[in-house]
Amino acid sequence: MPKILIVGGVAGGASAAARARRLSEDAQIIMFERGGFVSFANCGLPYHIGGEIEDRDKLLLQTPQSFLARFNVDVRVMSEVTSIDREQKKVNVRNLADGSEYQESYDKLLLSPGAAPLVPPIPGIDNPLTHSLRNIADMDKIIRNLESKQVKHATVVGGGFIGLEMMEAFHRRGIQTTLLELASQVMTPVDREMAGFAHAEIRQHGVDLRLETALSSVEYVTPSHIGSEESLADAGSHLELQLSNDEILTTDLLIMAVGVRPETRLAQEAGLKIGELGGIWTTADLKTSDPSIYAVGDAIEEQDFVTGQSTLVPLAGPANRQGRMAADNMLGRSETYQGTQGTAICKIFDLAVASTGKNEKQLEQQGIPYQKVYVHTASHASYYPGAETVSFKMLFDPVSGKILGAQAAGKEGIDKRIDVMAVAQRASMTVEQLQHLELTYAPPYGSAKDVINQAAFVASNIMKGDLTPIHFAEIASLSSEQLLLDVRNPAELKKMGYIEGALNIPVDELRSRMSELPKDKEIIVYCAVGLRGHVAYRQLVNSGYRARNLIGGYRTWSFAQKTS
Amino acid sequence: MPKILIVGGVAGGASAAARARRLSEDAQIIMFERGGFVSFANCGLPYHIGGEIEDRDKLLLQTPQSFLARFNVDVRVMSEVTSIDREQKKVNVRNLADGSEYQESYDKLLLSPGAAPLVPPIPGIDNPLTHSLRNIADMDKIIRNLESKQVKHATVVGGGFIGLEMMEAFHRRGIQTTLLELASQVMTPVDREMAGFAHAEIRQHGVDLRLETALSSVEYVTPSHIGSEESLADAGSHLELQLSNDEILTTDLLIMAVGVRPETRLAQEAGLKIGELGGIWTTADLKTSDPSIYAVGDAIEEQDFVTGQSTLVPLAGPANRQGRMAADNMLGRSETYQGTQGTAICKIFDLAVASTGKNEKQLEQQGIPYQKVYVHTASHASYYPGAETVSFKMLFDPVSGKILGAQAAGKEGIDKRIDVMAVAQRASMTVEQLQHLELTYAPPYGSAKDVINQAAFVASNIMKGDLTPIHFAEIASLSSEQLLLDVRNPAELKKMGYIEGALNIPVDELRSRMSELPKDKEIIVYCAVGLRGHVAYRQLVNSGYRARNLIGGYRTWSFAQKTS
């Protein structure tokens, strides 16, 4: 009858508790949670603030009572584990309701403390109108502020998942919103040119998006005749934000969402090994450096699926699956965690932006050789109503063709395409093999040659030497030995714009007008998305020209410009 | 300068022509099409009849002119290739417009003739009110009939893709519709219990679905004072259908959609090898028995990905990819087709029903050992608006865990789940590996533990002996040594119904009431979908009971009843 203690009652901890009970009816299981709620839907918090999820109770998936009834788990909320005595195999617990403390022994201990919002030490940041969002209490506080005072303008700092979701929540409530992002893009899991689709979507909804802009200091301004700094903001108060570009921004509410850091204090003070990235070090079977103590979720460092190196991935999916696996291992099995790809998706108004594996920035940083392709093609048969463009980027090993990562943006079918890539990557498939994928097709759902097949065709063409690519970033530095050729129809250039200096010969006229092109220059072909460009490219090289095709065409090039 | 002739100008043929030109600028390429159109969207025809695709021109993806301009392919419509002289490497062509005939020589010949609708020799079937649907001309004829006469009732024979799509098209036009199906289910690619979801959806929309009902004979009834059997139906005419159950059904229009047969006449007369299933025999590189002649698409027999045996799969995806590959090989490359999984999807009103790999019927027929699981879980986080139930079935090898097939039905995310399974199957993944899949998760798109992860958990539980399953079909024959236990709440039994003879103890009361259960019987546990059933099952076996859990719970059992 093993005694299992679990620190943290949300994703990883709650999964572990339930699984442990299913494996053993007689294990003693106690789950400690510092907050007032267990197993709540932390990913749903912004959507309740925005009003999409109307009923707050829907976020409370389990209660201590329901956990006890179903799983016979002793759930103790408002209970903080303050220290671990590894020698005695005991933890010290503080009851936050009455301040009392006690000890509890364990055979196995699981740490699932999560990660805390990072709040940089910006002058004035500690004020009643500034919030971060991690749990139900944070959410309730934000909603109280929204309801108690007239919030006409809100500012979100940080363009990650939570920042973007909070931006949308405010927009849904009719609040003018500014989004500040230090980097030149939101959504760091994708590369900058793919984030361009997000930038366009955000600005189209009237949000004041400011990239490469930092928050320097905050001033809490409260009407002089009231003047106080209580935890609930005064009715007439607001904030003056000093920005890195010296502008002053007046706002009624500030959300700090610049990232999270693993909660490692407890582990660290107990002398458990901390990884080089600052997360709790774990083995593949989710043990810490103490074999009686396991750790899962946002607090741990885990292995990156692609590089094999340590990584911090604060996402719900891995946390839940790790919790289940840690329970197995605490009860004597030997499951091993297979590494994290970092598959992620974010809804940004009508757009979805998603990715899996490594992005180009990471591959460059780590010196991993790669090639890439872009395709922009319909989410389902274009002749069937409702098709939307899927903008898709795939990164692969230029020699083996192995998939390194994928990113996508669009209004339909984005989750599906990244899921397909996540599976293919996990199975170590190559772009050659992706050509053969047989995906669901009927006009409302897909195409006979799906986005993924098409991307694989382009990648295989490159690998076989049937296509010499040029990428959007190289267009700015073409030499006089190169000639830019736009093979779209003149009406498209007029409507969509074109790249300065391009010669225009529509693809369907190219055969008869090829003599207009100089044989001594390299012809840089482009069309809207790369498809007609490839047809033109093949005509040219098969006719003795040197040529390259702009991968992803004008669409990739133009969205890559959407920073500033 | 090779000369390539292509017979058939739709999916496989058109793909091959375009690819061949991209590979070679100087090949001579001639494409013959018996009909008046090339490269039309044959999968879109029912949707134009139903009015979802309003503009007929949207179905005409290419014209002979556009093909010539872009690909320099000589496209000859209304041109039937009537015979092949393999010795002389020539084909005989009949111009259907003027009846003239001529010969054309080839270096390589590609056959992409497709498959023709099967029309069984039912007495009276040849009449102006009976149609099948293969091409633009068929579609135009059906629409003319719908517009020229008051069609109040239509009958569709055959519950496959085209039959179901035509049923929905008629329903959209406000026409009362009867769907006759000889088998006990529609959509043969899925198993009968999964088709139950389709049957419910069809009946809910007021369609008169008659399973296990055949059409015996047809009588064309036309008002006596007009009386003629011209190709366009008389204004006052209708049909009297004699059914296998001796009923007479009066209808205004009849669609025969009972299946297709490969068009092999040309190949057969040329002495090319025909496979045992009646399709053109091909090698893995898509050659026929004559190395100068290739064949692709609905007309050929190809290798089944799972069993390695010959199969006939008349679907657009394989046809398109085969066309591309045949072009490669005709121009000296050596691509090999990797087998067909038969991945397919059908929209049935608001429902999608999809599958990949082998179904249970096929596995049984072929004596392939299998195990199976069902899960029914939310398409995305259930607390986020718009979540729908995904009903998912997975078939796998009970020893190796290798995926054999998957089926799904539901209103959201069906294509995605079957795509994931199609990739996993193609990569030869096991259910053990599926547990680790890291799929996109944010509340609007998925769950931290996706449908696929959950199905993999259940399958792995079975493989590890953590779960002894019982399947819905065994419930009817429980012995007196078994006791059926419903662990749902009493309110659910009242609302949803229950299985006759079940004892009801809600899962959350089971620990305290376990003594009510006899230790000498096997306890057959079930809940709504299998999840709480598993929790109860684990309590029981960990407490010394013998038990089984009904996989997929009451939902699988009850939809399996939706036949007749």
PDB file of C-alpha atoms in Angstrom, chain B residues 8 48 60 78 126 140-141 153 161 269 280 331 334 372 395 419 429 466 473 483 502:
ATOM      1  CA  GLY B   8      -8.903  10.029 -70.386  1.00  0.00           C
ATOM      2  CA  HIS B  48     -24.016  21.634 -58.164  1.00  0.00           C
ATOM      3  CA  LEU B  60     -14.686  23.183 -65.207  1.00  0.00           C
ATOM      4  CA  MET B  78     -15.120  14.122 -77.994  1.00  0.00           C
ATOM      5  CA  ASP B 126     -33.881   2.102 -69.110  1.00  0.00           C
ATOM      6  CA  ASP B 140     -26.836  18.550 -66.951  1.00  0.00           C
ATOM      7  CA  LYS B 141     -29.437  15.925 -67.833  1.00  0.00           C
ATOM      8  CA  HIS B 153     -40.216  12.856 -54.898  1.00  0.00           C
ATOM      9  CA  PHE B 161     -20.712   8.280 -51.631  1.00  0.00           C
ATOM     10  CA  GLU B 269      -9.302  -5.957 -76.256  1.00  0.00           C
ATOM     11  CA  ILE B 280      -6.429  -3.386 -65.292  1.00  0.00           C
ATOM     12  CA  LEU B 331       9.755   9.919 -68.824  1.00  0.00           C
ATOM     13  CA  SER B 334      11.225   5.052 -61.401  1.00  0.00           C
ATOM     14  CA  LYS B 372     -10.809  -2.864 -31.523  1.00  0.00           C
ATOM     15  CA  LEU B 395      -8.784  -1.563 -35.280  1.00  0.00           C
ATOM     16  CA  ASP B 419      -6.047  12.008 -41.401  1.00  0.00           C
ATOM     17  CA  MET B 429       2.853   3.072 -36.015  1.00  0.00           C
ATOM     18  CA  ASP B 466      -5.185  -3.572 -17.684  1.00  0.00           C
ATOM     19  CA  ALA B 473     -22.299  -7.473 -30.094  1.00  0.00           C
ATOM     20  CA  LEU B 483     -24.039  -9.445 -14.387  1.00  0.00           C
ATOM     21  CA  ALA B 502     -28.734  -3.891 -15.991  1.00  0.00           C
TER      22      ALA B 502
END
